[in-house]
Coordinates of C-alpha atoms and ligand atoms in Angstrom, one line a residue:
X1 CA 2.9 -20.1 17.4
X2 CA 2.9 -20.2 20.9
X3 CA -1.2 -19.6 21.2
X4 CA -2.2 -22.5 19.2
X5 CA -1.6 -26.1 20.5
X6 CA -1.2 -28.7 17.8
X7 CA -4.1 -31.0 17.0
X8 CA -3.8 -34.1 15.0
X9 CA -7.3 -34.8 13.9
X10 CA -8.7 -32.9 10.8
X11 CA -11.9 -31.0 10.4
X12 CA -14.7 -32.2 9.8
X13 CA -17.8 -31.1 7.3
X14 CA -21.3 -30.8 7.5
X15 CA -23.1 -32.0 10.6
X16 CA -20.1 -33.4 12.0
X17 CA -18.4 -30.0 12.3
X18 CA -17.7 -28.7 15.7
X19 CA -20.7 -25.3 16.2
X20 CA -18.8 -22.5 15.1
X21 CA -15.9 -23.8 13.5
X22 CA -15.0 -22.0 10.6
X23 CA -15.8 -24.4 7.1
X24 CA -13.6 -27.2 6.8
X25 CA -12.0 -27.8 2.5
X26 CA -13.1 -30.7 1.4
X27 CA -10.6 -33.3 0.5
X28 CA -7.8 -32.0 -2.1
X29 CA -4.6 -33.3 -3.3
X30 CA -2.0 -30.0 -3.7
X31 CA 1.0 -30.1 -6.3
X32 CA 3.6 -27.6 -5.5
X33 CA 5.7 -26.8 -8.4
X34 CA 9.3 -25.0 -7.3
X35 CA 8.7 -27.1 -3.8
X36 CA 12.7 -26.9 -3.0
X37 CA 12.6 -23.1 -3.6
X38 CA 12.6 -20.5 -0.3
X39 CA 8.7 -19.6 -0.9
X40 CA 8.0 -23.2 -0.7
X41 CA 10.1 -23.3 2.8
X42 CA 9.3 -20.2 3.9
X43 CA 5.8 -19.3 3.5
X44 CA 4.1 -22.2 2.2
X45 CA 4.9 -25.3 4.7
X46 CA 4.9 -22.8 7.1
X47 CA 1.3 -22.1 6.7
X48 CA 0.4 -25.7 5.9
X49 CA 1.3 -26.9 8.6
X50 CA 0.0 -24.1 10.7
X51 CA -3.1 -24.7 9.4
X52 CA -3.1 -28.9 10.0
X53 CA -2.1 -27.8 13.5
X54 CA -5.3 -25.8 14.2
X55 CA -7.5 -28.7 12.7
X56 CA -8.1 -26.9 9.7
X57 CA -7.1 -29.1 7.0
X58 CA -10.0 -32.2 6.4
X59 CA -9.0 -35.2 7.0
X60 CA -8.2 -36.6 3.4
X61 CA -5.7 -34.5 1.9
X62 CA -1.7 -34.7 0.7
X63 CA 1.1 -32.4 -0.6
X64 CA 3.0 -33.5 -3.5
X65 CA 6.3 -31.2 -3.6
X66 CA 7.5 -31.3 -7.3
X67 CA 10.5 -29.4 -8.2
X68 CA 14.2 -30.3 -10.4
X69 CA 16.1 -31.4 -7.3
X70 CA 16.3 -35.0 -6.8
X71 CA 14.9 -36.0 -3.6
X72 CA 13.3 -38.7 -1.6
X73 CA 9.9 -38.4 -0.1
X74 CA 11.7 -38.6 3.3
X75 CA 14.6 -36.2 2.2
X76 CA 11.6 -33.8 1.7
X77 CA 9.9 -34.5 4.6
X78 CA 13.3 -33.4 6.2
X79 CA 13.5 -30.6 5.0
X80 CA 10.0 -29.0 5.7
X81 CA 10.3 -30.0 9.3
X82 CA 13.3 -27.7 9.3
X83 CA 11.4 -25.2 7.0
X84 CA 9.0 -25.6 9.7
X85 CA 10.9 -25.8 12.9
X86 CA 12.2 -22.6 11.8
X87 CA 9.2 -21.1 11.8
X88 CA 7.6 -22.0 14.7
X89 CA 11.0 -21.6 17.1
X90 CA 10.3 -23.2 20.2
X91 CA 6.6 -23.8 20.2
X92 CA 7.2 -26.8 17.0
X93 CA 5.3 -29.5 17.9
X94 CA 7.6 -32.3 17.6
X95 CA 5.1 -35.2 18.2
X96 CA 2.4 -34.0 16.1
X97 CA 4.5 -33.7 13.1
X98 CA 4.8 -36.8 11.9
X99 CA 1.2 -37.3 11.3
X100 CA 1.4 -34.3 9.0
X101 CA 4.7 -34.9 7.2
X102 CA 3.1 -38.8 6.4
X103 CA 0.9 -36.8 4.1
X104 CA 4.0 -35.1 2.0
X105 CA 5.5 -36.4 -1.1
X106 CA 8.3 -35.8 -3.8
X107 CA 8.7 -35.8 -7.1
X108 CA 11.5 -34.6 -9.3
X109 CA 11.2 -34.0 -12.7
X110 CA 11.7 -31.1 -15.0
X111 CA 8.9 -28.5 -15.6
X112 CA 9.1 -28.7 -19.3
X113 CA 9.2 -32.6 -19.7
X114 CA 6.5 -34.7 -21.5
X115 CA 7.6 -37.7 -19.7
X116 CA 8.2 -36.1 -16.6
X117 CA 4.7 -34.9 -16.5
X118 CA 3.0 -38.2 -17.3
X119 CA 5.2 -39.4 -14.5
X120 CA 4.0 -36.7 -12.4
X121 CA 0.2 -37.3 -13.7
X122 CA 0.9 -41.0 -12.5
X123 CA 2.2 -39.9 -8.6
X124 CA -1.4 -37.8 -8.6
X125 CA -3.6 -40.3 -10.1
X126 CA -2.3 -42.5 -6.7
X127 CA -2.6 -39.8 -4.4
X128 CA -5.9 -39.2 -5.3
X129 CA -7.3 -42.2 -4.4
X130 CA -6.4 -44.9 -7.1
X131 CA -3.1 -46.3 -5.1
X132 CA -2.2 -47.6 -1.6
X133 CA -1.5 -44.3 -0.3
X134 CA -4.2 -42.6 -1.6
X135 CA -6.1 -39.9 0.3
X136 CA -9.0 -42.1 -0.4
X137 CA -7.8 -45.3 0.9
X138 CA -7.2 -44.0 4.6
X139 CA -10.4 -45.1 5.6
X140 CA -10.6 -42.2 8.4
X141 CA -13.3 -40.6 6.2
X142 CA -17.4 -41.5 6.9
X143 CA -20.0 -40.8 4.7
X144 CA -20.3 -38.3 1.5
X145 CA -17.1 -36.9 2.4
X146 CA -15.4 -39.9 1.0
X147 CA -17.2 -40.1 -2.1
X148 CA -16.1 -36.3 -2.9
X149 CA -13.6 -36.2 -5.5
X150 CA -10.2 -34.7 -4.1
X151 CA -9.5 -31.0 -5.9
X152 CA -6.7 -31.0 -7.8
X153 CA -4.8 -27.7 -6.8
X154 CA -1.6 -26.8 -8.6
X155 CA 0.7 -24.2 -6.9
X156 CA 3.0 -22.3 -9.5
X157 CA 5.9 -21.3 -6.7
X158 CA 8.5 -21.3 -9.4
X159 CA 10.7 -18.6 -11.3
X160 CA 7.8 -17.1 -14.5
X161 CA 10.1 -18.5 -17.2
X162 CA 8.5 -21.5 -15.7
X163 CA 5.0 -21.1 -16.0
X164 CA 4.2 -21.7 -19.7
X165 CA 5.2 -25.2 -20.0
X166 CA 3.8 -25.9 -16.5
X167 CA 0.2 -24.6 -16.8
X168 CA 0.1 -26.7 -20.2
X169 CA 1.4 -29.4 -18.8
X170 CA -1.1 -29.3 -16.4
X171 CA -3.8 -27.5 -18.1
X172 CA -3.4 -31.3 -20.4
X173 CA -4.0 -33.4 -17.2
X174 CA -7.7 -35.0 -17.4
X175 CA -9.5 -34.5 -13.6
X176 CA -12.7 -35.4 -13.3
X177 CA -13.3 -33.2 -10.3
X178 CA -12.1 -29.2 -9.1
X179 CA -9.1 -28.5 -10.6
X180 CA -7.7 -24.9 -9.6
X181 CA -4.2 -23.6 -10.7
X182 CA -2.6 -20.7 -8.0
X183 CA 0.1 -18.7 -9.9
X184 CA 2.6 -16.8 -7.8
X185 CA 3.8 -13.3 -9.0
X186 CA 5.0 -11.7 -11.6
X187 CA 2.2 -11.7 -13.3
X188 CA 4.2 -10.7 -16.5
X189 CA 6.9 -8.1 -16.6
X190 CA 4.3 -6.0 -18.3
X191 CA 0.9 -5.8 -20.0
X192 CA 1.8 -7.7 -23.0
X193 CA 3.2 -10.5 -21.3
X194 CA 0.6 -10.3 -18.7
X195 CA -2.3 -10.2 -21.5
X196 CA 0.2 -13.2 -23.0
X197 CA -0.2 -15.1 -19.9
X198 CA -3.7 -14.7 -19.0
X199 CA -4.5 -15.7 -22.3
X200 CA -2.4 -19.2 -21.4
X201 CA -4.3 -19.7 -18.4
X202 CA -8.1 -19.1 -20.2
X203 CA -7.2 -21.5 -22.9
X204 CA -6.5 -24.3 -19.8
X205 CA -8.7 -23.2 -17.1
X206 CA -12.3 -21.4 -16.0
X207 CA -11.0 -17.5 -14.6
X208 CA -12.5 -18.7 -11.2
X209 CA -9.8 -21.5 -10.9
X210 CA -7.4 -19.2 -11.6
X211 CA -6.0 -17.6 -8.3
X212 CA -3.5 -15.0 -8.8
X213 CA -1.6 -14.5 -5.5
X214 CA -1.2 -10.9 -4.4
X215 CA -0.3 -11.8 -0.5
X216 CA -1.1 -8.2 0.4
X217 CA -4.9 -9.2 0.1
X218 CA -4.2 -12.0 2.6
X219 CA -3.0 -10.0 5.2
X220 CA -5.9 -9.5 7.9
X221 CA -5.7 -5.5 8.3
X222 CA -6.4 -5.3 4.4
X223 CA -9.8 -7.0 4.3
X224 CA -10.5 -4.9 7.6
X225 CA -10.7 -2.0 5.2
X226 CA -13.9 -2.9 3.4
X227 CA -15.5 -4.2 7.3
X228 CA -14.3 -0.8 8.6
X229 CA -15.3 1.3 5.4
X230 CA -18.5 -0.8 5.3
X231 CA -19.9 -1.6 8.3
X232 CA -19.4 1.7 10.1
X233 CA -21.7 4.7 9.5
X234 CA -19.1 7.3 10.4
X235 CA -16.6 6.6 8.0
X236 CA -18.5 6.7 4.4
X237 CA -20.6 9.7 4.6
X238 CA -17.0 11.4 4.6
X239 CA -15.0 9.5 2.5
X240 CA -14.5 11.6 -0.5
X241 CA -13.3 14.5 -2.4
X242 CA -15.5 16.7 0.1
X243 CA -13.8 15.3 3.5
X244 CA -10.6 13.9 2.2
X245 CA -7.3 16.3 1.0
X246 CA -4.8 13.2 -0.1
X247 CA -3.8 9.6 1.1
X248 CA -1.0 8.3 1.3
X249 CA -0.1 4.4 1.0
X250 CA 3.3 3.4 2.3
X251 CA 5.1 0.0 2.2
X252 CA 8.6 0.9 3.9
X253 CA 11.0 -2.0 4.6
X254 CA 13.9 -2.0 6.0
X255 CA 15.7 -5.5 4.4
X256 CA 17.8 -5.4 1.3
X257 CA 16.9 -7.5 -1.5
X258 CA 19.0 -10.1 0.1
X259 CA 19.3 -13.4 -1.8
X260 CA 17.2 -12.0 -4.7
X261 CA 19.3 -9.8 -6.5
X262 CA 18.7 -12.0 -9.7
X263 CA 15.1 -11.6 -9.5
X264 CA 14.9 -7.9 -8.4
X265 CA 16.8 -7.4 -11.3
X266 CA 14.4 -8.1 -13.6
X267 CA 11.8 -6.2 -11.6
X268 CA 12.7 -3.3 -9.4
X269 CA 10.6 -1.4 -7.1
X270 CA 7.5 -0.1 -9.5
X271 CA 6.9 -3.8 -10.8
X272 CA 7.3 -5.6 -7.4
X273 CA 5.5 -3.5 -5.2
X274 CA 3.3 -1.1 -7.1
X275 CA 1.7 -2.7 -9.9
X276 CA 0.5 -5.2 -7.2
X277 CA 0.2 -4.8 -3.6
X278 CA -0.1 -0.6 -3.5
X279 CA -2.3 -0.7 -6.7
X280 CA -4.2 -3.5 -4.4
X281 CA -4.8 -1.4 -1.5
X282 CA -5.6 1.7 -3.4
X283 CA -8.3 -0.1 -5.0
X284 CA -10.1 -1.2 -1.6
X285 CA -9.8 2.1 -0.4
X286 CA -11.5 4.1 -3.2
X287 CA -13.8 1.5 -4.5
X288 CA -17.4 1.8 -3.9
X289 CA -19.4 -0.6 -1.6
X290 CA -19.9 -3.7 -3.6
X291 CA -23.2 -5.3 -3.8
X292 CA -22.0 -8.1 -2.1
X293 CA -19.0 -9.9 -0.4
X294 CA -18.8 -12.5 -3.1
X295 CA -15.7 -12.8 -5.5
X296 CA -17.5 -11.0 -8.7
X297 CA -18.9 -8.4 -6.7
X298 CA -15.7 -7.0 -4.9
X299 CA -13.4 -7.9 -7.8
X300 CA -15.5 -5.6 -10.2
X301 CA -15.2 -2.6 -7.9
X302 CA -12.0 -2.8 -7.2
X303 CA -11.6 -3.3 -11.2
X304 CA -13.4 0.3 -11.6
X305 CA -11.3 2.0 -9.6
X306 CA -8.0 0.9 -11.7
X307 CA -10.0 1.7 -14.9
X308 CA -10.6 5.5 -13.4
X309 CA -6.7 5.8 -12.7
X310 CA -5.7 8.6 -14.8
X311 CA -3.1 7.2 -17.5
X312 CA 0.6 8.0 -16.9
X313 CA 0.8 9.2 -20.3
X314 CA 2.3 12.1 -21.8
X315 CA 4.7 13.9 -19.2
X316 CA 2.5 12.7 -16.3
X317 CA 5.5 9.8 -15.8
X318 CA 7.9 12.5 -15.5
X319 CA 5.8 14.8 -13.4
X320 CA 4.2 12.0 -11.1
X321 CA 6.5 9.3 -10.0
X322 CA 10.4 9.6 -8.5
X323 CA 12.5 6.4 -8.6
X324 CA 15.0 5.9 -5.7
X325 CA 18.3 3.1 -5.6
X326 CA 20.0 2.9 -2.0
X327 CA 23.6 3.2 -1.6
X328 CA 25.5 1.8 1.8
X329 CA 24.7 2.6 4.9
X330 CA 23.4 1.8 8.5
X331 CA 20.3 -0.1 9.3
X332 CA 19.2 -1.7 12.9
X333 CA 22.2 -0.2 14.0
X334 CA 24.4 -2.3 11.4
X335 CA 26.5 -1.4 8.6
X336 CA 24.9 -3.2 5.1
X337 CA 26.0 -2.8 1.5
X338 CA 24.6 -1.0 -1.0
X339 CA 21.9 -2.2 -3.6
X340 CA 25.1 -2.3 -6.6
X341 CA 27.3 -4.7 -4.1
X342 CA 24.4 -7.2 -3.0
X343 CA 24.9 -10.5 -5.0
X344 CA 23.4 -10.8 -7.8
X345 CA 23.7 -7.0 -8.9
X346 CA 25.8 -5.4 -11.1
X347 CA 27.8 -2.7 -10.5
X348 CA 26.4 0.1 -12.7
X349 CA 22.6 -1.5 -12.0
X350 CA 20.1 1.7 -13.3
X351 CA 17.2 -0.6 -11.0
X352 CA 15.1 1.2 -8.3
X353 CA 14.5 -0.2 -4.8
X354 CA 12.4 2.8 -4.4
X355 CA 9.8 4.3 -6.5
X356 CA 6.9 6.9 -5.4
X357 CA 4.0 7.7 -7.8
X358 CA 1.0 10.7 -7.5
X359 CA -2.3 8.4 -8.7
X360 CA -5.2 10.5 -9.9
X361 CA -8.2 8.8 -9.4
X362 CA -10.6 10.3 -12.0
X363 CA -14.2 9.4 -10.6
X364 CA -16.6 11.4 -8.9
X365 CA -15.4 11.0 -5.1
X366 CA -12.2 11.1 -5.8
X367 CA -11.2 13.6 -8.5
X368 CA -8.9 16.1 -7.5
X369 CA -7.5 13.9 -4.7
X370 CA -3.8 12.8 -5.1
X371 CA -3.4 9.3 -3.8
X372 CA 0.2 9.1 -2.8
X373 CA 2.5 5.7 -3.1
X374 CA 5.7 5.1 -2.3
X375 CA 7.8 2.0 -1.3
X376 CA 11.1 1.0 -0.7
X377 CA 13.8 -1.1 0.5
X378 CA 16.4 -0.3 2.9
X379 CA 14.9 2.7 4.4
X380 CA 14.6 3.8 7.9
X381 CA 11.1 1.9 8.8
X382 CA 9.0 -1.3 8.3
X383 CA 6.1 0.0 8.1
X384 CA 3.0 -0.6 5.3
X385 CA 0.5 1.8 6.4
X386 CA -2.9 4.0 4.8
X387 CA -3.3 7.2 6.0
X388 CA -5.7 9.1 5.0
X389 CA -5.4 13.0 5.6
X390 CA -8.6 15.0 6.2
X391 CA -9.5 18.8 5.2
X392 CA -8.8 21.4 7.1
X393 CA -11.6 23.1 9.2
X394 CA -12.5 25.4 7.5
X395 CA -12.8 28.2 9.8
X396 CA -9.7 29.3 12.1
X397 CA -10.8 28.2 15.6
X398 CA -12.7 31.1 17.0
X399 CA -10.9 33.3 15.2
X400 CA -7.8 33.0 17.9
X401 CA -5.0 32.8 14.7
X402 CA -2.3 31.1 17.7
X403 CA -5.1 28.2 18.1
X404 CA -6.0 28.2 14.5
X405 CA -2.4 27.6 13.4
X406 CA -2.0 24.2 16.0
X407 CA -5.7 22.8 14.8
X408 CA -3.8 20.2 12.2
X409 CA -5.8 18.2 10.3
X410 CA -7.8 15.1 10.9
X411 CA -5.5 11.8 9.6
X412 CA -7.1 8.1 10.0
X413 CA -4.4 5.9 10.2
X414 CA -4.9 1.2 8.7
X415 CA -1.5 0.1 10.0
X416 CA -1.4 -3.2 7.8
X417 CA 2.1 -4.0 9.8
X418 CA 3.6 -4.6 11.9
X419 CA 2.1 -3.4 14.5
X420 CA -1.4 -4.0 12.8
X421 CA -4.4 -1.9 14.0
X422 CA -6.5 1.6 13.6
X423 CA -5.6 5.4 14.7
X424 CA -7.3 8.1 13.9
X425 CA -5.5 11.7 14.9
X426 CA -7.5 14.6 16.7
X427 CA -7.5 17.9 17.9
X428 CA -8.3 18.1 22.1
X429 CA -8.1 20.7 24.4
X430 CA -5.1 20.4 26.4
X431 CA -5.7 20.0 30.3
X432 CA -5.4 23.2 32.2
X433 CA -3.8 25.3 29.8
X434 CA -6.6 27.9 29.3
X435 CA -7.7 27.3 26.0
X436 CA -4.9 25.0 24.3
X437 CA -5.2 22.9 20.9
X438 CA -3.0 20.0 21.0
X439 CA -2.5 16.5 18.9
X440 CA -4.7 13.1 20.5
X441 CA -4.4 9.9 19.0
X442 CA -7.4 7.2 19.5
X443 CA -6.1 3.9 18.8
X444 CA -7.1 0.2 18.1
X445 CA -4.3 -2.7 18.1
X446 CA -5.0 -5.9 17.2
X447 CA -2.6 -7.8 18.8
X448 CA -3.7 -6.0 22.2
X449 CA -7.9 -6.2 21.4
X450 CA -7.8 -9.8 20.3
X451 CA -4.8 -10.9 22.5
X452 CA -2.7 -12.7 19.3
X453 CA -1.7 -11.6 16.2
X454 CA -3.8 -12.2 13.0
X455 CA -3.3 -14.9 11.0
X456 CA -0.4 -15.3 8.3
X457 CA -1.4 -13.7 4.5
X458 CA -0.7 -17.4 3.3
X459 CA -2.5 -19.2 5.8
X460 CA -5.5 -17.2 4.7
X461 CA -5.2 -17.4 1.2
X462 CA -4.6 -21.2 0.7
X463 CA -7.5 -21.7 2.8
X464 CA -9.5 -19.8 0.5
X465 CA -8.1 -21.8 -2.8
X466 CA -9.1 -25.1 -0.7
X467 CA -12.3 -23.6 -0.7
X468 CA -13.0 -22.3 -4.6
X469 CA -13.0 -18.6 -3.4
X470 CA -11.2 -16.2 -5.3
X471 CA -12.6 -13.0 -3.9
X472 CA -9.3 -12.3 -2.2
X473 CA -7.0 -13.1 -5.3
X474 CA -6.4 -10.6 -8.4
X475 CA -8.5 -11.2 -11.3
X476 CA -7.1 -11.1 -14.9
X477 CA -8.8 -7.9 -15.6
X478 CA -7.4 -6.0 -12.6
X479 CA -3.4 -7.4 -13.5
X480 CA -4.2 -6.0 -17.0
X481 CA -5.2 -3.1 -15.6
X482 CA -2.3 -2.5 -13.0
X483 CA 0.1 -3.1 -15.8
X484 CA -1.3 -0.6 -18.1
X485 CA -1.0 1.8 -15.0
X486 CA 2.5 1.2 -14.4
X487 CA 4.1 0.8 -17.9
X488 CA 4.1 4.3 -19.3
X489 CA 6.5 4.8 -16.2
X490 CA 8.4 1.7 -17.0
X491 CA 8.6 2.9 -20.3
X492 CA 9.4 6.8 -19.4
X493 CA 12.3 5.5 -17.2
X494 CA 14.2 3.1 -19.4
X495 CA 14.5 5.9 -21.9
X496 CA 16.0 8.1 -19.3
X497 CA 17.8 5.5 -17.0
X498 CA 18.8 7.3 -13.7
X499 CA 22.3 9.1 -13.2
X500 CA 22.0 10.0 -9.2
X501 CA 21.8 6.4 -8.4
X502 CA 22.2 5.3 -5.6
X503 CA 20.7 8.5 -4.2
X504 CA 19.3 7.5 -1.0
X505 CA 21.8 6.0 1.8
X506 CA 20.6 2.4 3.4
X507 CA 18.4 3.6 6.4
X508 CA 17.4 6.7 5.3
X509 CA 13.8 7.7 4.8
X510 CA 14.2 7.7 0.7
X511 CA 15.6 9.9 -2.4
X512 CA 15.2 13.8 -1.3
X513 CA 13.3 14.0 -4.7
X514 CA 10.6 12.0 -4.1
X515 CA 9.5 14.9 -1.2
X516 CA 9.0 17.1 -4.3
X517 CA 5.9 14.9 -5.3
X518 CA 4.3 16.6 -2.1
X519 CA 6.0 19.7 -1.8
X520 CA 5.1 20.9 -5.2
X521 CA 1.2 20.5 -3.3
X522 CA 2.6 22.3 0.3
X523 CA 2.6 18.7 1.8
X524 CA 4.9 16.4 3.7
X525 CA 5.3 12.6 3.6
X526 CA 4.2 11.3 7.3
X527 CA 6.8 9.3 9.2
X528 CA 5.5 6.3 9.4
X529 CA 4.5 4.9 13.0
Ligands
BG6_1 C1 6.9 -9.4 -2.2 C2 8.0 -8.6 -2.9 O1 5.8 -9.5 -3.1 O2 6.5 -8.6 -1.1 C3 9.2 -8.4 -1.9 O3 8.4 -9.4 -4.0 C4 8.7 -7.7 -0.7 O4 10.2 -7.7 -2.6 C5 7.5 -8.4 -0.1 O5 9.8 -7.7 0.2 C6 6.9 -7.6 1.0 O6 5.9 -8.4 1.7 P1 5.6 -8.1 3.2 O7 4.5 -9.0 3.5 O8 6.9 -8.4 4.0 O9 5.3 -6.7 3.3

């Protein structure tokens, strides 16, 4: 975080606000359930403290870490500086941090406890303004600001098995004010437990408290798709059936699953990328314009779009989607195991860490148009990328068949990361070579055009639960509609579990079979830039 220096004071509201400044959240006390697990360290301190360091927190707010680990408020403290030293390398601001870490707390209990909770019920009551270290009682605060009742905000960064007994626990807590609950993924393992778990939440909160994390939507390039779909006039008139052949949505990493065999275990590649993120960014790019940027608006759109994919019924699972598992290889110019010897694995695991899936969108503007996902693990790139490939001209170029056969097709590139930013791919004449067709790229980077790199996913997103707006988090109906995407595949797959596995070697660019997918169409997957 070398381009943002480290301020101490928090923002401020109303008139007092500097001109310009984005909003400032009014007072809030967070609970963070799971707060001695890695998301807690990695992510989520991270971006709290980020976000107290560029005055963006109000004054009157505190952190209360809860997880099973006995630990003093100190201890804690501890260990988010690290969390957040870590993060921030050299440029951690070493004097400013006390001033934030004197508004985190600890509390351990169990997440299934009665008296644990009321315990826990007790620390909040005091943090939110009833006790001597109450956000209320710092006296820093002028005016109506200090009269606000804090929101209560309840992060869910814990394993699912969790959540039940957590979001009644706190569904039970009385709270006069806001009360929002933010619930990490999975969202279920599949539509029944997903339905089973929305259902939980409605009986405890309002759907608009509920903020279902998809950190995908966070990410700064992804809500540039709507301002770029939307507020250009070039774009819309041609995106459709008409202008478009096929897209292609890519999330390529290049990591293992590390630590998280356990987990992964229980998910694989379809559940953990598909049914969320790539279902996510499908959804903004074929949705129609919505009537307005608010929450309902963009959520319903996006929701139409999942309703129109075409069900993966029938053979269509067997016909549409290839699963992948990687086997030992090189990567970054290291050796690293295969998927079946990372810990947490068994040896004879059927999982995929890569799965690639033909989505028919059955609308309109975009029927007949394959939408293309795939994602992996251990492959050659990290790369998470739209492209979006254009129709041929549709004469040959005049009528010179050697010209003609180098006039490729037009292909707009959204780089979501890492190297966030915009390309679109043209035809130009080459310089002094008579009359020569070769490839041009125009290009937009963020991180050259705006001189740093967008904000974190999670730095976004907690903002916007600080602020009541769910817009950017996935609403029950979309997860339930994701889910009864994705589970015909789940379904066709464990009936047939995979005998090639592994069948793509770590650093490679995926399973031959999922070219097939495109070939069977004359296409072939884009390397990734
Ligand atoms: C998470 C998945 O939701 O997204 C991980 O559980 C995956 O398996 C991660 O690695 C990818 O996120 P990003 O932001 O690194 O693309």
């Amino acid at each position: 975080m070398s381009d943002r220096s480290c301020r101490i004071t928090g923002c401020r509201t109303g008139a007092t606000a500097a001109p310009g400044a984005p909003a400032c959240p009014p007072p809030f006390v967070l609970a963070i359930f799971g707060a001695s697990g890695d998301l807690a360290r990695r992510k989520l301190m991270p971006a709290l403290w980020r976000l107290a360091c560029q005055g963006r927190l109000p004054e009157r707010f505190a952190i209360l870490g809860y997880a099973r680990s006995p630990m003093s408020d100190e201890a804690f403290r501890q260990r988010m500086r690290e969390a957040c030293r870590e993060a921030d390398g050299d440029a951690f601001d070493e004097r400013t941090w006390p001033h934030f870490a004197s508004r985190l707390f600890y509390e351990a209990g169990a997440y299934d406890s009665a008296s644990d909770f009321q315990r826990l019920a007790s620390r909040l009551d005091d943090l939110d303004g009833g006790g001597p270290r109450g956000i209320g009682a710092s006296g820093r605060v002028a005016g109506t600001d200090r009269a606000a009742v804090p929101a209560r905000l309840y992060y869910l960064a814990t394993p699912a098995g969790t959540y039940e007994s957590i979001i009644e626990g706190v569904g039970a807590l009385p709270w006069p004010g806001p009360r929002r609950i933010v619930v990490e993924k999975p969202h279920g393992r599949n539509l029944a437990e997903a339905r089973r778990l929305n259902e939980l939440l409605a009986r405890h909160f309002a759907e608009d408290d509920v903020f279902r994390i998809d950190h995908y939507l966070g990410k700064e390039t992804v809500q540039n798709i709507l301002i770029l779909r939307f507020a250009n006039t070039i774009f819309e008139p041609l995106w459709n059936r008409k202008y478009i052949d096929y897209v292609e949505i890519t999330a390529s990493e290049t990591l293992g699953v590390g630590g998280r065999g356990g987990f992964y275990e229980q998910a694989g590649a379809l559940r953990d990328m598909i049914q969320g993120h790539l279902l996510q960014l499908l959804a903004l790019v074929a949705m129609e314009q919505p009537a307005s940027f608010d929450a309902a608006d963009v959520r319903d759109e996006k929701a139409k779009v999942l309703r129109a994919l075409r069900p993966m019924t029938g053979d269509l699972a067997a016909t549409e989607a290839v699963r992948g598992q990687y086997g030992p290889g090189r990567v970054g110019g290291r050796d690293v195991p295969g998927y079946r010897q990372e810990d947490g694995v068994p040896r004879d695991s059927r999982v995929e860490t890569f799965a690639a899936v033909t989505a028919w969108i059955d609308t309109w503007r975009w029927k007949g148009v394959p939408f293309y996902l795939r994602t992996g693990k251990r492959l050659d790139r990290h790369a998470t990328e739209i492209a979006l490939h254009f129709e041929r001209v549709p004469t040959c170029l005049f009528s010179r068949p050697e010209l003609c056969a180098r006039t490729e097709p037009n292909v707009l590139v959204l780089r979501v990361q890492p190297d966030e930013g915009v390309h679109l791919e043209l035809s130009s004449k080459v310089p002094a070579e008579g009359l020569n067709v070769g490839r041009v790229q125009m290009e937009f980077s963020y991180a050259s055009l705006f001189g740093r790199r967008p904000p974190e996913a999670y730095e976004t997103l907690l903002v916007d639960v600080m602020h009541g707006d769910p817009a950017l988090f996935a609403r029950r109906d979309q997860v339930e509609l994701a889910w009864a995407f994705v589970d015909p595949i789940v379904e066709a797959w464990a009936a047939t579990p995979a005998t090639d596995f592994p069948n793509y070697a770590a650093g490679a660019a995926g399973p031959k079979e999922a070219d097939r997918l495109l070939s069977r169409h004359g296409r072939r997957w884009r390397a990734t830039t």
